Amino acid sequence: MTTPPQSVLRQDGLRARRALDAGSRAAFSEIITSRFLRSPRFLSAQSVACYLSTEDEVDVLPIISRCWAASKRVYLPVTAPGRRLRFVEVLRKTRLRRSSFGLFEPQEGDEIDPLEIDTVVVPMVAFDDAGCRIGMGGGYYDTTFRALRRPRALRTPKLIGVAFECQKVQKIKANPWDIAVCEVLTEA
């Protein structure tokens, strides 16, 4: 059986995610975030990078709130030249601005080297059992965490994907530059 191209899997994943009704999306997001918040990766982390969800993604705001309540440092991605991400610390008072991609990013804050973050919660459009993921197609996470591809690479940060079960595909043919996640959390 031939594995469909990533562009087809991306469209399928987006379609499946968008087909969820708001009630299911909220209930599934609660299950997914609860699983993350009970995980050893969260409990042992001092720093967590997250993202601000779009309307049809897993709602990760509870993760950010719990990090603050547990005195963990929280970082959000900011797009940078060269298809990379900078990670900037966010506090409750941090002001956000809309990026050229329509995503909210912190206007200011302390920056951290991405490889010094303990755990990174990664959005996904599609994923498979091997931890291969398809994002929106910009390659920002892959470029930013490319050091994790090298032999004997530093094993942190731990990249944890969050997605709805309906976004799961049988197999993704990974590109040489793709970075797999350590684990995927869904509602199933």
PDB file of C-alpha atoms in Angstrom:
ATOM      1  CA  MET A   1       0.000   0.000   0.000  1.00  0.00           C
ATOM      2  CA  THR A   2       1.361   3.399  -0.969  1.00  0.00           C
ATOM      3  CA  THR A   3       1.614   6.082   1.683  1.00  0.00           C
ATOM      4  CA  PRO A   4      -0.190   9.258   0.568  1.00  0.00           C
ATOM      5  CA  PRO A   5       1.925  12.411   0.195  1.00  0.00           C
ATOM      6  CA  GLN A   6       2.154  14.702   3.204  1.00  0.00           C
ATOM      7  CA  SER A   7       0.112  17.358   1.401  1.00  0.00           C
ATOM      8  CA  VAL A   8      -2.831  14.935   1.129  1.00  0.00           C
ATOM      9  CA  LEU A   9      -2.462  13.810   4.751  1.00  0.00           C
ATOM     10  CA  ARG A  10      -2.304  17.460   5.845  1.00  0.00           C
ATOM     11  CA  GLN A  11      -5.594  18.226   4.083  1.00  0.00           C
ATOM     12  CA  ASP A  12      -7.189  15.080   5.552  1.00  0.00           C
ATOM     13  CA  GLY A  13      -6.016  16.006   9.065  1.00  0.00           C
ATOM     14  CA  LEU A  14      -7.267  19.574   8.760  1.00  0.00           C
ATOM     15  CA  ARG A  15     -10.620  18.380   7.414  1.00  0.00           C
ATOM     16  CA  ALA A  16     -11.010  15.846  10.265  1.00  0.00           C
ATOM     17  CA  ARG A  17     -10.066  18.410  12.919  1.00  0.00           C
ATOM     18  CA  ARG A  18     -12.437  21.032  11.507  1.00  0.00           C
ATOM     19  CA  ALA A  19     -15.287  18.514  11.335  1.00  0.00           C
ATOM     20  CA  LEU A  20     -15.369  18.186  15.124  1.00  0.00           C
ATOM     21  CA  ASP A  21     -18.210  20.148  16.704  1.00  0.00           C
ATOM     22  CA  ALA A  22     -17.336  22.703  19.393  1.00  0.00           C
ATOM     23  CA  GLY A  23     -18.661  20.522  22.230  1.00  0.00           C
ATOM     24  CA  SER A  24     -16.590  17.491  21.207  1.00  0.00           C
ATOM     25  CA  ARG A  25     -13.520  19.651  20.669  1.00  0.00           C
ATOM     26  CA  ALA A  26     -13.863  21.130  24.170  1.00  0.00           C
ATOM     27  CA  ALA A  27     -14.467  17.742  25.832  1.00  0.00           C
ATOM     28  CA  PHE A  28     -11.579  16.095  23.962  1.00  0.00           C
ATOM     29  CA  SER A  29      -9.270  19.026  24.742  1.00  0.00           C
ATOM     30  CA  GLU A  30     -10.060  18.644  28.428  1.00  0.00           C
ATOM     31  CA  ILE A  31      -9.143  14.937  28.337  1.00  0.00           C
ATOM     32  CA  ILE A  32      -5.916  15.611  26.414  1.00  0.00           C
ATOM     33  CA  THR A  33      -4.738  18.444  28.642  1.00  0.00           C
ATOM     34  CA  SER A  34      -5.634  16.455  31.757  1.00  0.00           C
ATOM     35  CA  ARG A  35      -3.465  13.576  30.520  1.00  0.00           C
ATOM     36  CA  PHE A  36      -0.570  15.942  29.954  1.00  0.00           C
ATOM     37  CA  LEU A  37      -0.975  17.571  33.364  1.00  0.00           C
ATOM     38  CA  ARG A  38      -0.826  14.153  35.082  1.00  0.00           C
ATOM     39  CA  SER A  39       2.207  13.000  33.080  1.00  0.00           C
ATOM     40  CA  PRO A  40       5.719  12.636  34.512  1.00  0.00           C
ATOM     41  CA  ARG A  41       6.939  14.960  31.737  1.00  0.00           C
ATOM     42  CA  PHE A  42       4.800  17.788  33.100  1.00  0.00           C
ATOM     43  CA  LEU A  43       5.371  16.993  36.761  1.00  0.00           C
ATOM     44  CA  SER A  44       9.171  16.980  36.430  1.00  0.00           C
ATOM     45  CA  ALA A  45       9.447  19.958  34.041  1.00  0.00           C
ATOM     46  CA  GLN A  46      10.620  23.343  35.250  1.00  0.00           C
ATOM     47  CA  SER A  47      10.000  24.924  31.838  1.00  0.00           C
ATOM     48  CA  VAL A  48       7.223  24.169  29.359  1.00  0.00           C
ATOM     49  CA  ALA A  49       6.800  25.604  25.885  1.00  0.00           C
ATOM     50  CA  CYS A  50       3.290  25.640  24.549  1.00  0.00           C
ATOM     51  CA  TYR A  51       1.356  27.377  21.794  1.00  0.00           C
ATOM     52  CA  LEU A  52      -1.800  29.437  21.684  1.00  0.00           C
ATOM     53  CA  SER A  53      -4.482  27.358  20.015  1.00  0.00           C
ATOM     54  CA  THR A  54      -6.403  28.321  16.927  1.00  0.00           C
ATOM     55  CA  GLU A  55     -10.132  27.691  16.905  1.00  0.00           C
ATOM     56  CA  ASP A  56      -9.937  24.054  15.766  1.00  0.00           C
ATOM     57  CA  GLU A  57      -6.781  22.906  17.602  1.00  0.00           C
ATOM     58  CA  VAL A  58      -6.522  21.245  21.005  1.00  0.00           C
ATOM     59  CA  ASP A  59      -7.159  23.999  23.565  1.00  0.00           C
ATOM     60  CA  VAL A  60      -3.976  24.135  25.651  1.00  0.00           C
ATOM     61  CA  LEU A  61      -4.818  27.156  27.832  1.00  0.00           C
ATOM     62  CA  PRO A  62      -5.341  24.860  30.865  1.00  0.00           C
ATOM     63  CA  ILE A  63      -1.730  23.697  30.476  1.00  0.00           C
ATOM     64  CA  ILE A  64      -0.466  27.269  30.521  1.00  0.00           C
ATOM     65  CA  SER A  65      -2.623  28.140  33.552  1.00  0.00           C
ATOM     66  CA  ARG A  66      -1.474  25.067  35.483  1.00  0.00           C
ATOM     67  CA  CYS A  67       2.165  25.847  34.672  1.00  0.00           C
ATOM     68  CA  TRP A  68       1.763  29.298  36.179  1.00  0.00           C
ATOM     69  CA  ALA A  69      -0.002  27.872  39.241  1.00  0.00           C
ATOM     70  CA  ALA A  70       2.861  25.369  39.698  1.00  0.00           C
ATOM     71  CA  SER A  71       5.534  28.089  39.287  1.00  0.00           C
ATOM     72  CA  LYS A  72       6.812  26.579  36.049  1.00  0.00           C
ATOM     73  CA  ARG A  73       8.216  28.878  33.400  1.00  0.00           C
ATOM     74  CA  VAL A  74       6.024  29.055  30.281  1.00  0.00           C
ATOM     75  CA  TYR A  75       7.302  29.890  26.808  1.00  0.00           C
ATOM     76  CA  LEU A  76       5.447  30.584  23.586  1.00  0.00           C
ATOM     77  CA  PRO A  77       6.870  30.386  20.066  1.00  0.00           C
ATOM     78  CA  VAL A  78       7.584  33.492  18.023  1.00  0.00           C
ATOM     79  CA  THR A  79       8.291  33.025  14.330  1.00  0.00           C
ATOM     80  CA  ALA A  80      11.725  34.187  13.233  1.00  0.00           C
ATOM     81  CA  PRO A  81      13.605  34.415   9.935  1.00  0.00           C
ATOM     82  CA  GLY A  82      14.951  31.150   8.545  1.00  0.00           C
ATOM     83  CA  ARG A  83      11.817  29.204   9.431  1.00  0.00           C
ATOM     84  CA  ARG A  84      12.794  28.984  13.064  1.00  0.00           C
ATOM     85  CA  LEU A  85      11.034  29.639  16.304  1.00  0.00           C
ATOM     86  CA  ARG A  86      12.222  31.778  19.179  1.00  0.00           C
ATOM     87  CA  PHE A  87      10.711  30.884  22.537  1.00  0.00           C
ATOM     88  CA  VAL A  88       9.721  33.816  24.736  1.00  0.00           C
ATOM     89  CA  GLU A  89       8.587  33.559  28.347  1.00  0.00           C
ATOM     90  CA  VAL A  90       4.999  34.584  29.017  1.00  0.00           C
ATOM     91  CA  LEU A  91       3.560  35.819  32.256  1.00  0.00           C
ATOM     92  CA  ARG A  92      -0.089  36.574  33.037  1.00  0.00           C
ATOM     93  CA  LYS A  93       0.559  40.228  32.196  1.00  0.00           C
ATOM     94  CA  THR A  94       2.382  39.586  28.890  1.00  0.00           C
ATOM     95  CA  ARG A  95       0.886  41.452  25.951  1.00  0.00           C
ATOM     96  CA  LEU A  96       0.323  39.529  22.755  1.00  0.00           C
ATOM     97  CA  ARG A  97       0.331  40.587  19.120  1.00  0.00           C
ATOM     98  CA  ARG A  98      -0.970  38.839  16.023  1.00  0.00           C
ATOM     99  CA  SER A  99       1.799  37.477  13.774  1.00  0.00           C
ATOM    100  CA  SER A 100       1.811  37.548   9.990  1.00  0.00           C
ATOM    101  CA  PHE A 101       0.378  33.996  10.189  1.00  0.00           C
ATOM    102  CA  GLY A 102      -2.550  35.225  12.304  1.00  0.00           C
ATOM    103  CA  LEU A 103      -1.243  33.553  15.459  1.00  0.00           C
ATOM    104  CA  PHE A 104      -0.828  35.303  18.782  1.00  0.00           C
ATOM    105  CA  GLU A 105       2.747  35.792  19.987  1.00  0.00           C
ATOM    106  CA  PRO A 106       4.208  37.571  23.016  1.00  0.00           C
ATOM    107  CA  GLN A 107       5.338  41.142  22.324  1.00  0.00           C
ATOM    108  CA  GLU A 108       8.190  40.946  24.828  1.00  0.00           C
ATOM    109  CA  GLY A 109       9.710  38.653  27.408  1.00  0.00           C
ATOM    110  CA  ASP A 110      12.831  36.713  28.287  1.00  0.00           C
ATOM    111  CA  GLU A 111      14.011  34.361  25.558  1.00  0.00           C
ATOM    112  CA  ILE A 112      15.346  30.844  26.130  1.00  0.00           C
ATOM    113  CA  ASP A 113      17.441  28.605  23.905  1.00  0.00           C
ATOM    114  CA  PRO A 114      14.896  26.053  22.590  1.00  0.00           C
ATOM    115  CA  LEU A 115      17.175  23.153  23.588  1.00  0.00           C
ATOM    116  CA  GLU A 116      17.079  24.300  27.227  1.00  0.00           C
ATOM    117  CA  ILE A 117      13.311  23.853  27.542  1.00  0.00           C
ATOM    118  CA  ASP A 118      12.294  20.701  29.423  1.00  0.00           C
ATOM    119  CA  THR A 119       9.056  19.913  27.561  1.00  0.00           C
ATOM    120  CA  VAL A 120       7.530  21.341  24.386  1.00  0.00           C
ATOM    121  CA  VAL A 121       3.821  20.858  23.636  1.00  0.00           C
ATOM    122  CA  VAL A 122       3.610  20.661  19.845  1.00  0.00           C
ATOM    123  CA  PRO A 123       0.503  21.225  17.707  1.00  0.00           C
ATOM    124  CA  MET A 124      -0.139  18.740  14.904  1.00  0.00           C
ATOM    125  CA  VAL A 125      -2.316  18.414  11.847  1.00  0.00           C
ATOM    126  CA  ALA A 126      -1.708  14.671  11.403  1.00  0.00           C
ATOM    127  CA  PHE A 127       0.352  11.989  13.161  1.00  0.00           C
ATOM    128  CA  ASP A 128       1.072   8.272  13.134  1.00  0.00           C
ATOM    129  CA  ASP A 129       1.975   5.625  15.721  1.00  0.00           C
ATOM    130  CA  ALA A 130       5.719   6.187  15.149  1.00  0.00           C
ATOM    131  CA  GLY A 131       5.503   9.798  16.361  1.00  0.00           C
ATOM    132  CA  CYS A 132       5.862  11.257  12.885  1.00  0.00           C
ATOM    133  CA  ARG A 133       3.893  14.468  12.617  1.00  0.00           C
ATOM    134  CA  ILE A 134       2.642  16.822   9.985  1.00  0.00           C
ATOM    135  CA  GLY A 135       2.208  20.448  10.915  1.00  0.00           C
ATOM    136  CA  MET A 136       0.984  23.357   8.838  1.00  0.00           C
ATOM    137  CA  GLY A 137       3.851  22.952   6.380  1.00  0.00           C
ATOM    138  CA  GLY A 138       6.268  25.709   7.343  1.00  0.00           C
ATOM    139  CA  GLY A 139       8.824  23.416   8.978  1.00  0.00           C
ATOM    140  CA  TYR A 140       9.336  25.771  11.927  1.00  0.00           C
ATOM    141  CA  TYR A 141       9.460  23.074  14.630  1.00  0.00           C
ATOM    142  CA  ASP A 142      11.651  20.830  12.453  1.00  0.00           C
ATOM    143  CA  THR A 143      14.152  23.642  11.825  1.00  0.00           C
ATOM    144  CA  THR A 144      14.177  24.823  15.433  1.00  0.00           C
ATOM    145  CA  PHE A 145      14.746  21.351  16.886  1.00  0.00           C
ATOM    146  CA  ARG A 146      16.992  19.937  14.134  1.00  0.00           C
ATOM    147  CA  ALA A 147      19.695  19.188  16.730  1.00  0.00           C
ATOM    148  CA  LEU A 148      17.450  16.364  17.966  1.00  0.00           C
ATOM    149  CA  ARG A 149      18.105  14.520  14.652  1.00  0.00           C
ATOM    150  CA  ARG A 150      21.852  14.181  15.158  1.00  0.00           C
ATOM    151  CA  PRO A 151      23.295  10.935  16.539  1.00  0.00           C
ATOM    152  CA  ARG A 152      23.526  11.060  20.321  1.00  0.00           C
ATOM    153  CA  ALA A 153      21.523  14.243  20.253  1.00  0.00           C
ATOM    154  CA  LEU A 154      20.682  15.928  23.462  1.00  0.00           C
ATOM    155  CA  ARG A 155      17.515  14.208  24.617  1.00  0.00           C
ATOM    156  CA  THR A 156      15.811  17.367  25.728  1.00  0.00           C
ATOM    157  CA  PRO A 157      13.539  18.967  25.156  1.00  0.00           C
ATOM    158  CA  LYS A 158      10.898  16.292  25.056  1.00  0.00           C
ATOM    159  CA  LEU A 159       8.484  17.087  22.236  1.00  0.00           C
ATOM    160  CA  ILE A 160       4.941  16.043  23.134  1.00  0.00           C
ATOM    161  CA  GLY A 161       2.336  16.206  20.387  1.00  0.00           C
ATOM    162  CA  VAL A 162      -1.289  16.932  21.169  1.00  0.00           C
ATOM    163  CA  ALA A 163      -4.045  16.166  18.677  1.00  0.00           C
ATOM    164  CA  PHE A 164      -7.475  14.670  18.315  1.00  0.00           C
ATOM    165  CA  GLU A 165      -7.681  10.961  17.543  1.00  0.00           C
ATOM    166  CA  CYS A 166      -9.457  11.756  14.261  1.00  0.00           C
ATOM    167  CA  GLN A 167      -6.160  13.283  13.026  1.00  0.00           C
ATOM    168  CA  LYS A 168      -4.321   9.961  13.263  1.00  0.00           C
ATOM    169  CA  VAL A 169      -3.213   8.403   9.976  1.00  0.00           C
ATOM    170  CA  GLN A 170      -1.849   4.954   9.249  1.00  0.00           C
ATOM    171  CA  LYS A 171       1.647   6.035   8.199  1.00  0.00           C
ATOM    172  CA  ILE A 172       3.534   9.225   7.398  1.00  0.00           C
ATOM    173  CA  LYS A 173       6.512   8.969   5.102  1.00  0.00           C
ATOM    174  CA  ALA A 174       8.891  11.246   6.974  1.00  0.00           C
ATOM    175  CA  ASN A 175      11.244  13.587   5.191  1.00  0.00           C
ATOM    176  CA  PRO A 176      14.917  13.530   6.259  1.00  0.00           C
ATOM    177  CA  TRP A 177      14.455  16.872   8.054  1.00  0.00           C
ATOM    178  CA  ASP A 178      11.293  15.913   9.966  1.00  0.00           C
ATOM    179  CA  ILE A 179      11.515  15.702  13.748  1.00  0.00           C
ATOM    180  CA  ALA A 180       9.326  13.082  15.434  1.00  0.00           C
ATOM    181  CA  VAL A 181       7.650  13.726  18.776  1.00  0.00           C
ATOM    182  CA  CYS A 182       8.388  11.559  21.837  1.00  0.00           C
ATOM    183  CA  GLU A 183       4.731  10.964  22.496  1.00  0.00           C
ATOM    184  CA  VAL A 184       1.297  11.903  21.176  1.00  0.00           C
ATOM    185  CA  LEU A 185      -1.594  12.582  23.543  1.00  0.00           C
ATOM    186  CA  THR A 186      -5.159  12.267  22.256  1.00  0.00           C
ATOM    187  CA  GLU A 187      -8.556  11.773  23.857  1.00  0.00           C
ATOM    188  CA  ALA A 188      -8.618   8.026  23.014  1.00  0.00           C
TER     189      ALA A 188
END
